[in-house]
Each structure stands twice: as C-alpha cells, then as structure tokens.
Coordinates of C-alpha atoms and ligand atoms in Angstrom, one line a residue:
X1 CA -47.0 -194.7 -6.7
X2 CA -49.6 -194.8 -9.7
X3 CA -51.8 -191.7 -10.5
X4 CA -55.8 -193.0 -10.5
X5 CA -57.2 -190.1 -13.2
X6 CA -60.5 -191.0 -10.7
X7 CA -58.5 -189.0 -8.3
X8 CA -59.0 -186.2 -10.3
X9 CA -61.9 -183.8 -10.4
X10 CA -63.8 -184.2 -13.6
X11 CA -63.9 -180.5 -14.3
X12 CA -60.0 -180.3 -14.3
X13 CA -60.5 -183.5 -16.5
X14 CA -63.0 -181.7 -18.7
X15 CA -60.4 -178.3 -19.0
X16 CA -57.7 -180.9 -20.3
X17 CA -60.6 -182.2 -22.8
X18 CA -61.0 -179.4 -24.5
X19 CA -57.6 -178.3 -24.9
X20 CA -57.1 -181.9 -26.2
X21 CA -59.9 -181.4 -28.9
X22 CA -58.4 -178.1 -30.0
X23 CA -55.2 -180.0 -30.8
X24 CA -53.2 -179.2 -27.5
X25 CA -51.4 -181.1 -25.2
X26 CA -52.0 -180.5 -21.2
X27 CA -50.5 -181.4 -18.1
X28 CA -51.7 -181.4 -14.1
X29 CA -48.6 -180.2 -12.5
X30 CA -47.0 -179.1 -9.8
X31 CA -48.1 -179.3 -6.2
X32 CA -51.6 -180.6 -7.2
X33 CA -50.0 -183.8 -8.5
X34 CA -47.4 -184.3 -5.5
X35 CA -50.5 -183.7 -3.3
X36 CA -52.5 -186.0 -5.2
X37 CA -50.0 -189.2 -5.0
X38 CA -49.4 -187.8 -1.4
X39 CA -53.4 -188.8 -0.4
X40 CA -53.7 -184.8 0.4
X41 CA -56.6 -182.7 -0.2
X42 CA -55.5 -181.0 -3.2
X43 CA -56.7 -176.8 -3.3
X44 CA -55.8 -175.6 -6.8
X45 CA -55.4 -177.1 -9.6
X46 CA -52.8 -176.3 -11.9
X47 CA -52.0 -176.8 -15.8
X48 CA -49.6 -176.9 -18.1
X49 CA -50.3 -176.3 -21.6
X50 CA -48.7 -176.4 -25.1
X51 CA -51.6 -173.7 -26.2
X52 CA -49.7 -170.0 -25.8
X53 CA -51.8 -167.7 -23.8
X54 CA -53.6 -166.2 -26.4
X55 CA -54.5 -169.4 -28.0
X56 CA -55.9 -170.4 -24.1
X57 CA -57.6 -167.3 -23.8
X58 CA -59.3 -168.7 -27.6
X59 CA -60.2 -171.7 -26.3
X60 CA -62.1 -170.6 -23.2
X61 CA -65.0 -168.1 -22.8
X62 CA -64.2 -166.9 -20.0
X63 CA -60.1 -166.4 -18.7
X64 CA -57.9 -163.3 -16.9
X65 CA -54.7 -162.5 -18.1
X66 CA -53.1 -162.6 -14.1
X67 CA -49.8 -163.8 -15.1
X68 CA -49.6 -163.1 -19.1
X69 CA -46.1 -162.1 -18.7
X70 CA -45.1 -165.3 -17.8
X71 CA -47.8 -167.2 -19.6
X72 CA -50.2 -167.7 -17.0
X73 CA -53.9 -167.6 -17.9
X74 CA -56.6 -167.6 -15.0
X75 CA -59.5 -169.9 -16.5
X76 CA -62.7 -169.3 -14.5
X77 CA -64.6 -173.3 -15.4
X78 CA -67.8 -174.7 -13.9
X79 CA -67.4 -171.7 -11.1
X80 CA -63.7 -172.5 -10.2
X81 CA -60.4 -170.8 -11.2
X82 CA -57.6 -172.6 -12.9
X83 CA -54.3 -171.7 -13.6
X84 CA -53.6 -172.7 -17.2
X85 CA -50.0 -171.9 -17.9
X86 CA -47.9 -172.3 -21.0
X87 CA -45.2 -174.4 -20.6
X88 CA -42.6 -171.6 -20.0
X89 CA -38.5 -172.7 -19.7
X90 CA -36.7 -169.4 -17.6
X91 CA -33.5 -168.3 -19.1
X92 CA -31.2 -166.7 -17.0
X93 CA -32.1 -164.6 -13.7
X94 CA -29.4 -162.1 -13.7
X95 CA -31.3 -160.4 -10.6
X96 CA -31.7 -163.6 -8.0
X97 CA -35.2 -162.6 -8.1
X98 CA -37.0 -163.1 -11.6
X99 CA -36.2 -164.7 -14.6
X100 CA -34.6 -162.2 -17.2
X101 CA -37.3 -163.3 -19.5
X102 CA -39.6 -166.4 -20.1
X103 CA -39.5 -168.4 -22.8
X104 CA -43.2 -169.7 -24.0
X105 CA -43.3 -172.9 -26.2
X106 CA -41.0 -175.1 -24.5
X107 CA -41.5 -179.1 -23.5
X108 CA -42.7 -180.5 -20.9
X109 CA -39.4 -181.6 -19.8
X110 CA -37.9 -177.8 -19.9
X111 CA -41.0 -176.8 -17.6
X112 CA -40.1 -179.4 -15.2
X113 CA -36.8 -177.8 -15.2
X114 CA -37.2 -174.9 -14.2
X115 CA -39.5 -175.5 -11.0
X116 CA -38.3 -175.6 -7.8
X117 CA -38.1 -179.0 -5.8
X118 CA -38.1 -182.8 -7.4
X119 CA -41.8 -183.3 -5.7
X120 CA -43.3 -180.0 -7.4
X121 CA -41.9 -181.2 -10.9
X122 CA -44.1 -184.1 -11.5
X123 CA -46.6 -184.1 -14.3
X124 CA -49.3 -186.0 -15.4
X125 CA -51.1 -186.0 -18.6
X126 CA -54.5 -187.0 -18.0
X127 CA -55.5 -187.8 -21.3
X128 CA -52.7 -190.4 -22.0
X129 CA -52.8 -191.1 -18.6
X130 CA -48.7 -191.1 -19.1
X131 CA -46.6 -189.3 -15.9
X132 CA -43.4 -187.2 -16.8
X133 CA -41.4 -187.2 -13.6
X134 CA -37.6 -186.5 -15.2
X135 CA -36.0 -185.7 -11.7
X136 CA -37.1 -188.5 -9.2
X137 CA -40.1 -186.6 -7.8
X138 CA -42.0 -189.9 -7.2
X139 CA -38.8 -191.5 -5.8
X140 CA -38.4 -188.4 -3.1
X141 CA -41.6 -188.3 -2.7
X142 CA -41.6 -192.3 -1.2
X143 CA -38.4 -191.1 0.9
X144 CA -40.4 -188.1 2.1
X145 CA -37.5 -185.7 1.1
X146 CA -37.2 -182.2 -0.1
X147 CA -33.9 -182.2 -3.0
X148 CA -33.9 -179.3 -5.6
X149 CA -34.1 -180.1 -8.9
X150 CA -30.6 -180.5 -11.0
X151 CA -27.6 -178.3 -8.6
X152 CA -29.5 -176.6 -5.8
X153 CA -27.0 -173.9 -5.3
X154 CA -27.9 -172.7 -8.9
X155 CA -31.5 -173.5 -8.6
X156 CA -31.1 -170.8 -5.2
X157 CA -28.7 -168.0 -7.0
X158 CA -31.6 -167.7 -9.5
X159 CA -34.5 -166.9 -7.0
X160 CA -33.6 -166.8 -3.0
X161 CA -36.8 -167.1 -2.5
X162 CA -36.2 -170.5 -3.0
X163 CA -34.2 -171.2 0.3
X164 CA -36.8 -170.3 2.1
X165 CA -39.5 -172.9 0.5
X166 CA -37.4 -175.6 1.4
X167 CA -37.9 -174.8 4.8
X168 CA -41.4 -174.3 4.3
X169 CA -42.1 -177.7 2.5
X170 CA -40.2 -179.2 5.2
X171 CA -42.7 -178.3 7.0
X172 CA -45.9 -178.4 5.4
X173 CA -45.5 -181.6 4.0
X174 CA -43.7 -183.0 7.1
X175 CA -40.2 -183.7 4.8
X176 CA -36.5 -184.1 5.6
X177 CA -34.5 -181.7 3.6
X178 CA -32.0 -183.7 1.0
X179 CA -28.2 -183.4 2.8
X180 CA -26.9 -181.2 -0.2
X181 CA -29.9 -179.3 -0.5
X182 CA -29.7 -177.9 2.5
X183 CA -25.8 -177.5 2.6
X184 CA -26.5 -175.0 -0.4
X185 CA -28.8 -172.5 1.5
X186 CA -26.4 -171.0 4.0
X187 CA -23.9 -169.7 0.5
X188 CA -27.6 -168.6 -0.9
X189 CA -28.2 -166.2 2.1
X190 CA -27.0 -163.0 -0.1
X191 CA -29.7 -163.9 -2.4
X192 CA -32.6 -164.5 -0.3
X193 CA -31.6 -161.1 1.4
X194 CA -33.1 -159.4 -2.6
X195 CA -36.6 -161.4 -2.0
X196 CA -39.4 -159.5 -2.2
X197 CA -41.0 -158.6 1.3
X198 CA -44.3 -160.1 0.3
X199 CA -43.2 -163.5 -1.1
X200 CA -41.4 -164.2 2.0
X201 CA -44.5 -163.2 4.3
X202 CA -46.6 -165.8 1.7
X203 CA -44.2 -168.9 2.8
X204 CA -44.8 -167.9 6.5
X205 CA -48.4 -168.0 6.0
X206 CA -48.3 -170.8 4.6
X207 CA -46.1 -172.5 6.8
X208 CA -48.4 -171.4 9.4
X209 CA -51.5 -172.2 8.0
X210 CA -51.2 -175.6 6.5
X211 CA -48.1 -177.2 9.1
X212 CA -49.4 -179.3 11.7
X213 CA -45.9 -178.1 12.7
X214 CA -44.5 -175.1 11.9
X215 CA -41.1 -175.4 14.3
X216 CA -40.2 -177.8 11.8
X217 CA -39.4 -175.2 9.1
X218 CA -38.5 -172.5 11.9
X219 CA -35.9 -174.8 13.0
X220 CA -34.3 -174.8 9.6
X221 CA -34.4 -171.5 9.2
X222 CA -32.4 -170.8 12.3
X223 CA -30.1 -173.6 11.3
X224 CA -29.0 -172.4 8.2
X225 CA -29.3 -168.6 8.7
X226 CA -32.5 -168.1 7.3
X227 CA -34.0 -166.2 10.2
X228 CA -30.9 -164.2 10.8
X229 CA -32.3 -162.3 7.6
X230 CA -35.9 -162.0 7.7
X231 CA -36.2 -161.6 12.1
X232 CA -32.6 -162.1 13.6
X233 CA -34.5 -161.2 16.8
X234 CA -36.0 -164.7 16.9
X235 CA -32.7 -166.5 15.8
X236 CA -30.9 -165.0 18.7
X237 CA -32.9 -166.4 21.6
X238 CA -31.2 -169.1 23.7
X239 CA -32.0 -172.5 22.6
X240 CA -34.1 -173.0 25.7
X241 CA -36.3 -169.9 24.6
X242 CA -36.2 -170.7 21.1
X243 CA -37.2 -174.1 21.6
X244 CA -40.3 -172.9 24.3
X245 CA -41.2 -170.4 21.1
X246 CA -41.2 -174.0 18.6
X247 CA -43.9 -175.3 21.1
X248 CA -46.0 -172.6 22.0
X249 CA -45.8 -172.4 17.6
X250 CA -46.9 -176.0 17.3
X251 CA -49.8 -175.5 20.0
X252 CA -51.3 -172.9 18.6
X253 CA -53.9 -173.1 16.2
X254 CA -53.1 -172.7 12.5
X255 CA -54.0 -169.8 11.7
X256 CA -51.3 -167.1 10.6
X257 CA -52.0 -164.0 12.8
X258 CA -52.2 -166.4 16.5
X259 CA -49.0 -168.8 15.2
X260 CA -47.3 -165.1 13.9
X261 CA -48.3 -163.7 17.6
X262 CA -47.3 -166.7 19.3
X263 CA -43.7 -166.5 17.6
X264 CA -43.2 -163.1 18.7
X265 CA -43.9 -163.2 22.1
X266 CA -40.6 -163.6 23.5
X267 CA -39.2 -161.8 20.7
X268 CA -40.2 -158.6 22.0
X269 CA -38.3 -157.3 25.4
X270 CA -39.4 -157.8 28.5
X271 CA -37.4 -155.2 29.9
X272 CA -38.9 -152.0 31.4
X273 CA -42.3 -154.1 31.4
X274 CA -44.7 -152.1 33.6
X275 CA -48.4 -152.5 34.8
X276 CA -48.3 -148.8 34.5
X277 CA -47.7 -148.6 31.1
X278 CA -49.9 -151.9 29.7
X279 CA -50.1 -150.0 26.2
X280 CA -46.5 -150.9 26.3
X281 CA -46.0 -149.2 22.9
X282 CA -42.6 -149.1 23.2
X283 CA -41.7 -151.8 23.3
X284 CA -43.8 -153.0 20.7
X285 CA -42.4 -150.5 18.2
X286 CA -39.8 -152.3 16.9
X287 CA -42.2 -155.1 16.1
X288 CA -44.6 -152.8 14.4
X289 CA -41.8 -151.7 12.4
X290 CA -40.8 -155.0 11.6
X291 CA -44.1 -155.9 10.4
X292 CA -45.0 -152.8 8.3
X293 CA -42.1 -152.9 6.6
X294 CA -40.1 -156.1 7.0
X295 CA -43.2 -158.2 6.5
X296 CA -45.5 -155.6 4.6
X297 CA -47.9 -157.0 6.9
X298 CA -51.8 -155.3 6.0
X299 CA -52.5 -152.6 8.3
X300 CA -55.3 -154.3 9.6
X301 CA -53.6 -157.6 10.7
X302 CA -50.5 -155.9 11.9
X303 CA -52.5 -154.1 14.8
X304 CA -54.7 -157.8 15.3
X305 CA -51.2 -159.0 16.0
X306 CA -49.8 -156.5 17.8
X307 CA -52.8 -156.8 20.0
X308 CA -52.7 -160.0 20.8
X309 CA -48.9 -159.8 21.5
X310 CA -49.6 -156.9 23.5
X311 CA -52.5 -158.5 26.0
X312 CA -51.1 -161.9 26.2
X313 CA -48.0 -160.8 27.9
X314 CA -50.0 -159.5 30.9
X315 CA -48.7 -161.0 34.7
X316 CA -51.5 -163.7 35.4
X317 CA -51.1 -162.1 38.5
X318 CA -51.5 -158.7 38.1
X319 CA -55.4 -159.3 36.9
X320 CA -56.4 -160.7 40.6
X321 CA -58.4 -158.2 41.4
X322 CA -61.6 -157.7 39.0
X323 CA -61.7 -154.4 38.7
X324 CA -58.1 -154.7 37.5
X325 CA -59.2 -157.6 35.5
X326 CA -62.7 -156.0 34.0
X327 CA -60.0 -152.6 32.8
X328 CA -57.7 -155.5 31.4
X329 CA -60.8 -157.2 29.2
X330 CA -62.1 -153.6 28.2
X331 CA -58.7 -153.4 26.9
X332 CA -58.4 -156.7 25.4
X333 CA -61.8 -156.6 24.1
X334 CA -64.5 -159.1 24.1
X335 CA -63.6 -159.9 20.4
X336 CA -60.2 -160.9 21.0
X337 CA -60.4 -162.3 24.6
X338 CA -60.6 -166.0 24.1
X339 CA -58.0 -165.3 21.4
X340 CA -55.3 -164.2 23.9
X341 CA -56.1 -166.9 26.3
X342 CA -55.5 -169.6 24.0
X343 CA -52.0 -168.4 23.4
X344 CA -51.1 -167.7 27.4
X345 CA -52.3 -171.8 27.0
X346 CA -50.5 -172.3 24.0
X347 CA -47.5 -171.0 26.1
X348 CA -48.6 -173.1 29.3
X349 CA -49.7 -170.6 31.0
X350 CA -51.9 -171.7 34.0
X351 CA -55.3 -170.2 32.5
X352 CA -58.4 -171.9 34.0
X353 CA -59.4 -169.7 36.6
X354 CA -58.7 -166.2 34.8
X355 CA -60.8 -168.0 31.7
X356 CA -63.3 -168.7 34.1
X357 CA -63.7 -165.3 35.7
X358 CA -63.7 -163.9 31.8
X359 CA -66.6 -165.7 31.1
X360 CA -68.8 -164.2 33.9
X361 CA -67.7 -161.1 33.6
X362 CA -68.7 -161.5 29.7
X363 CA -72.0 -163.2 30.9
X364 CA -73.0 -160.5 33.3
X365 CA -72.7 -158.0 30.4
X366 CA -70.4 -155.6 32.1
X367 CA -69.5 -152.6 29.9
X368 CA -66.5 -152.8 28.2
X369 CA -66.3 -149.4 26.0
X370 CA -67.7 -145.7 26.5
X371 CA -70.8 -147.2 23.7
X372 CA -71.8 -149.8 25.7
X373 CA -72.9 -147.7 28.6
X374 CA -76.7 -147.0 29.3
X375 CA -76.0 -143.0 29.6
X376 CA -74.2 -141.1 26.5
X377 CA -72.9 -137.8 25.4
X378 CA -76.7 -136.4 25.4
X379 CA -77.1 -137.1 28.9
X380 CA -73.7 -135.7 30.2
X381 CA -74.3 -132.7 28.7
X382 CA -77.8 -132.5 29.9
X383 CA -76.9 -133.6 33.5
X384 CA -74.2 -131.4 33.3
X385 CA -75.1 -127.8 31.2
X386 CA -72.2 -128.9 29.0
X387 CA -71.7 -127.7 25.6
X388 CA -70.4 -130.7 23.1
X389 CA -66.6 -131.3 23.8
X390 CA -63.7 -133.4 24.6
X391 CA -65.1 -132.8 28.7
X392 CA -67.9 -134.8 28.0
X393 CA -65.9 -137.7 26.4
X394 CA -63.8 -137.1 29.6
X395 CA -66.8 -137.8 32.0
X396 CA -68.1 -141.1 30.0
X397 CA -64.8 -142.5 30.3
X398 CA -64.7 -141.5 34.1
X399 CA -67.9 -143.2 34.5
X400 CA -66.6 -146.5 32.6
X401 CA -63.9 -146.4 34.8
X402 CA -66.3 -146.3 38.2
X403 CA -68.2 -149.2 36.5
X404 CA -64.8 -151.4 36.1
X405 CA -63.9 -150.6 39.6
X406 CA -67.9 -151.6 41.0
X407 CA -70.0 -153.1 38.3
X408 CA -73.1 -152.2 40.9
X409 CA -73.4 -148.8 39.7
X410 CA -73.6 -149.5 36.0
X411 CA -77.3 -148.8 35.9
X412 CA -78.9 -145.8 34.4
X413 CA -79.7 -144.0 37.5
X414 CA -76.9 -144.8 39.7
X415 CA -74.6 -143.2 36.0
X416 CA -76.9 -140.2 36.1
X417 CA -76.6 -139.7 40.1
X418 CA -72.5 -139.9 39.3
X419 CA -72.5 -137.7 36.5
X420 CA -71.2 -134.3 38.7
X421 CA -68.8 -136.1 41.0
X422 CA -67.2 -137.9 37.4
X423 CA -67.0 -134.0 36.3
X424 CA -65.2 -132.8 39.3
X425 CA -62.5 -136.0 39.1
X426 CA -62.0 -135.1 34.9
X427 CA -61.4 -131.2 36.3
X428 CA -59.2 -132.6 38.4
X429 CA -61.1 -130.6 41.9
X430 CA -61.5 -132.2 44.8
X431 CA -64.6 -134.3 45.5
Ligands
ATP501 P1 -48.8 -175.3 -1.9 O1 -49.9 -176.2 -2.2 O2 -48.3 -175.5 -0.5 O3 -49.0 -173.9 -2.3 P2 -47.4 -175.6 -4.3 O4 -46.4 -176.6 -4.8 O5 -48.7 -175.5 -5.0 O6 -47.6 -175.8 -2.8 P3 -47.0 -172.9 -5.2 O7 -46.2 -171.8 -4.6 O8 -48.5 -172.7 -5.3 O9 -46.7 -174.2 -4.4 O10 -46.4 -173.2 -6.6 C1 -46.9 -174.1 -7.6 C2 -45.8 -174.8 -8.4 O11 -45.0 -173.8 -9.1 C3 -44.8 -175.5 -7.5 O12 -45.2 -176.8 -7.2 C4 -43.5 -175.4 -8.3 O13 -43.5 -176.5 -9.3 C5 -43.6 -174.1 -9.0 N1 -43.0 -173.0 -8.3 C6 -43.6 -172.1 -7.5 N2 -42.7 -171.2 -7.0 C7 -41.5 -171.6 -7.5 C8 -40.2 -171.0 -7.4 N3 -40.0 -169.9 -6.6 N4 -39.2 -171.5 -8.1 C9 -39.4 -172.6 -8.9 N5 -40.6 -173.2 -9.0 C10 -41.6 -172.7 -8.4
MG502 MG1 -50.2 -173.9 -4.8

C-alpha cells in the first residue's frame, strides 16, 4: 500500500506547506491516513506538528485553542477546521482515564506510540512524501485486523476507553480483532468501568452511524464483557433474542437515535404491557434512567428515543380498528410515524397494510392534536359561557377524541354543534 499525496486535499497539502516554510515538520496522521490507504472517504483531517501550540497559533491567522492542554490547536483554513496537534508522548495515566500529563516536543515515533491501534498510528509526511508506520499499521491494515500498539493490556490500563474502540473499529471498518488483543479486554473491564459517560456514548454513535454493521462490534462487546458494564440488560438476553436485536440493528438505518431505539426494544420488559396504559412509562423508566445518566444522552434525543421505543412496541393488532389506529398516530405523531414503521420493519414486523392505512389517514388531513382542529379555545368558551380554564382544554380534547373515533364530524359546524354534549362528558353528567 503506497500513499498518492494526489489523494490528498490540497488545502491540507497547503496547511503542511506553510508549516514547512516556517521551518516545521508535519505529519497527516491518524485515522485520515488509514482511511486514505483504506479507499475511504476521509472526514477530518488531522496533523501532527513539531511547531508547539503557540508557535501554531503564530503561524496561522486564524486558530482555537480546543485542546491546548494537550497541544491541540483547531486551525480554521480555506473555510475548514483542522486539528493541528503537537506531537505530544503521554507519560503515565495513573487514573485509567487521562494521561498524568503530556509531554509536547516529542518525535514522531513517540506520537505513534502512544495512539491507540497499529492502523491509527500511521503517518505520512506529505512534503517528503516519506511514511512512518513503526508498528505494522500498513501490514494490519492488508490483513484487515484491529492489534493495539506495543502490549494491549497496558495500552487498556491506561485509558478503558480503549476496550471499547476495539469493538467499535471492528465494526466500522469491518476488522477482525487481533487474538491477543482481544484476550486483553476482559482483565481491562475495571478500567473501562472509570470511562467517562460521554466518550463511551461517542463510540456508540459512531458505531451506529458509520457501521454498515453495527452487530459486529455489539457482538464483541457481549463477548468479552463489554456490555455487562455499559447495558447488562442487553448482554443478558438469550442468544436467540440477542441475535434478533444484531439484525433488527443491522437493518436499521444508520443513524444513532433509530439503531439506539432498535437496540433497546427488547431490552425493555414486556411484562405488565397493557393497551390501557400505551404511555407505558413504567416501564420505560429504567431506560430513561439509563440514558440520562448512563449515557448522558441530550434531553432532546432521549425523549426522540424513548418515543420511538415507546410506539413501536404497539400489538399490530391492537390498531385494527381506525379510530384505535387514528388515537395511536395522534400519539405517535405525524413527525415520527414513518420513523417507527421502519423499525416494526427493521424487526420484521408485517407492516404493509398498517403503513398503508397511515398514509390515508395522513392524506385525508385528519387532526392529530388539540391545534390542528378548526374550533379553539375562543370558540369553546363562546359556545359555552366559559371563563378561560383547564375546562375548556378539557372540551377540545373531548372533541379530538369524537374526531379520532368518526373523522365525519371534524368540520367546523358539526365541532360547534358538539361543543355542549363534549362539556357534559368532561363534567362527567350524563348525556
Ligand atoms: P473515526 O474516523 O472513525 O473517528 P479516528 O481514527 O479518526 O476514527 P478518532 O477518535 O477521531 O478516531 O481519533 C483520531 C486518532 O487519535 C486515532 O486514529 C488515534 O490515532 C488517536 N486516538 C484517539 N483516541 C485515542 C485513545 N483513546 N487512545 C489512543 N489513541 C487515540
Ligand atoms: Mg476522527
């Protein structure tokens, strides 16, 4: 495997340029150049410099100081961003987490050392065109193999995160975990138990988002242990639902809140499930839980998740009757709808004709919340003498029900000729 500098985008060429005029050397490393000898679209572009951060933040007009700490400059070039980073060896991690301290000024080599897998440790100088690849990269990267770089049970005692990248390149890249790499993650457990919350929710994204097969690192991490700590819910299933949970993954869409949903659908319990109670939030406590804090999922896509999870575990059967399917979709929400029946597909769920009878009720506009209704609060309370309050919430929601149950009376008269009996039903006296 040879690295064509053609290959490379000329601004990146142009960053390494100007360093190289100011008397520094420069590297493309990282997962930019095992992407690049891989054919792969390449996303960012990483460097490795000699120049110490202030002397990068000299050199460029315009730079952040994201990761000074560790020598990382941000350089913002030709309307991109670029990591420029100094090359940095890390000491000792006394905490399994972070280095104790960096040290800036090192060689190339060092850097390479201290990075995680063989493929990620290749550089390439663009300038003298030469490649430094001191543990094999290129070699596992023709074998299609994940190996840690020098003893991996060291390389995961210093950050546990590690463990869990393994998996994840396993799957992203579509790699076979080296034998004694993946011996060393099940003694590395402790350590990954200290990883930050949000670095481990990163590597499921991205194991979500850029694996034409996420089961592949899922797999692993039930293997070795790895999901006993993060969701031991999951790694408890029986094979035969864990292995109906890979495949519903892998036919899911990439994109991290479906495949997140899809994992979790079995995950939660079915037991106690009741029609009665379709906000079975309950059940779906634990989960929250697990994302809020296990996960530090955003607020925002915790509840998309939930939701999903929620509405796609709804009996086919118990939506054969529209009105029971039109409360179901007001519920679901037009926004999310065709989300939730691509995962009951994803889990081979016999969708075509619900789908079908979605779309027309979609098509034929049929209200779906209080707002969408042609009568609102100024009309109850005119209809009705009352004053503003929660009774006149009461009545719209009365008359969205009578619309799910017989779209026929959605129009504005037939609403406004309903408006006492819908009063009578919220006071609860007899029609
Ligand atoms: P992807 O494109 O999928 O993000 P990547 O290799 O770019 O893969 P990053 O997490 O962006 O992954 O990290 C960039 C590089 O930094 C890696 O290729 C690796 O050399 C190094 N690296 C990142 N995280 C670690 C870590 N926890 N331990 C050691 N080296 C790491
Ligand atoms: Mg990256």
């Amino acid at each position: 495997m040879r690295i064509d500098p053609h290959h490379i985008p000329e601004p990146v060429l142009e960053l390494c340029r100007i360093l190289s005029a100011r008397g520094f050397r420069s590297w493309i490393v990282g997962g930019c150049i095992r992407d690049l000898l891989m054919g792969r679209a390449v996303s960012d572009w990483d460097l490795a410099t000699s120049a110490l951060p202030h002397e990068v933040q000299r050199v460029f007009p315009r730079t952040f100081p994201t990761g000074i700490e560790h020598g990382t400059i941000t350089v913002l070039h030709r309307g991109e961003r670029y990591e420029v980073t100094t090359l940095r060896g890390d000491g000792t991690y006394s905490d399994g987490r972070r280095p104790d301290r960096v040290e800036l000024g090192v060689s190339i080599e060092e850097d390479l050392a201290r990075r995680d897998f063989t493929v990620n440790a290749i550089a390439f100088d663009p300038i003298t065109e030469e490649a430094v690849d001191p543990w094999g990269g290129i070699l596992d990267l023709g074998a299609r193999r994940i190996r840690a770089v020098r003893d991996p049970r060291e390389r995961f005692a210093e950050d546990g995160l590690r463990v869990l990248r393994a998996a994840r390149f396993a799957a992203t890249l579509e790699f076979e975990l080296d034998e004694a790499t993946r011996a060393a993650i099940r003694g590395s457990l402790e350590t990954f138990r200290k990883v930050a919350p949000e670095r481990v929710h990163e590597e499921w994204r991205k194991a979500f988002e850029k694996s034409a097969e996420p089961s592949r690192a899922f797999r692993i991490m039930r293997e070795t242990g790895i999901l006993d700590v993060t969701l031991p819910a999951l790694g408890a299933l029986d094979a035969a639902r864990f292995e109906a949970t890979m495949a519903r993954i892998d036919r899911t869409p990439r994109t991290h809140a479906l495949r997140l949903a899809a994992l979790l659908l079995d995950v939660v319990s079915v037991s106690g499930w009741d029609l009665a109670l379709m906000r079975a939030e309950a059940h779906l406590r634990p989960l929250d839980l697990w994302l809020r804090d296990d996960m530090r999922t955003a607020n925002q896509e915790r509840r998309r998740i939930l939701h999903l999870v929620e509405h796609t575990r709804v009996p086919i059967e118990a939506l054969a009757r529209d009105p029971a399917l039109r409360r179901w979709l007001a519920r679901v929400g037009a926004a999310d709808v065709h989300d939730v029946l691509t995962l009951m597909r994803a889990d081979e769920r016999d969708v075509g004709a619900l789908a079908a009878r979605v779309e027309l009720e979609l098509a034929r506009g049929t209200p779906l919340t209080v707002g969408e209704l042609p009568v609102d609060g100024g009309d109850v309370m005119r209809a009705l003498g009352l004053p503003p309050g929660r009774a006149v919430g009461l009545v719209l929601e009365r008359l969205l029900a009578r619309v799910h149950e017989d779209p026929s009376v959605a129009a504005r008269d037939a609403l406004l000729a309903a408006m006492d009996a819908a009063y009578r039903e919220v006071m609860g006296a007899p029609a």
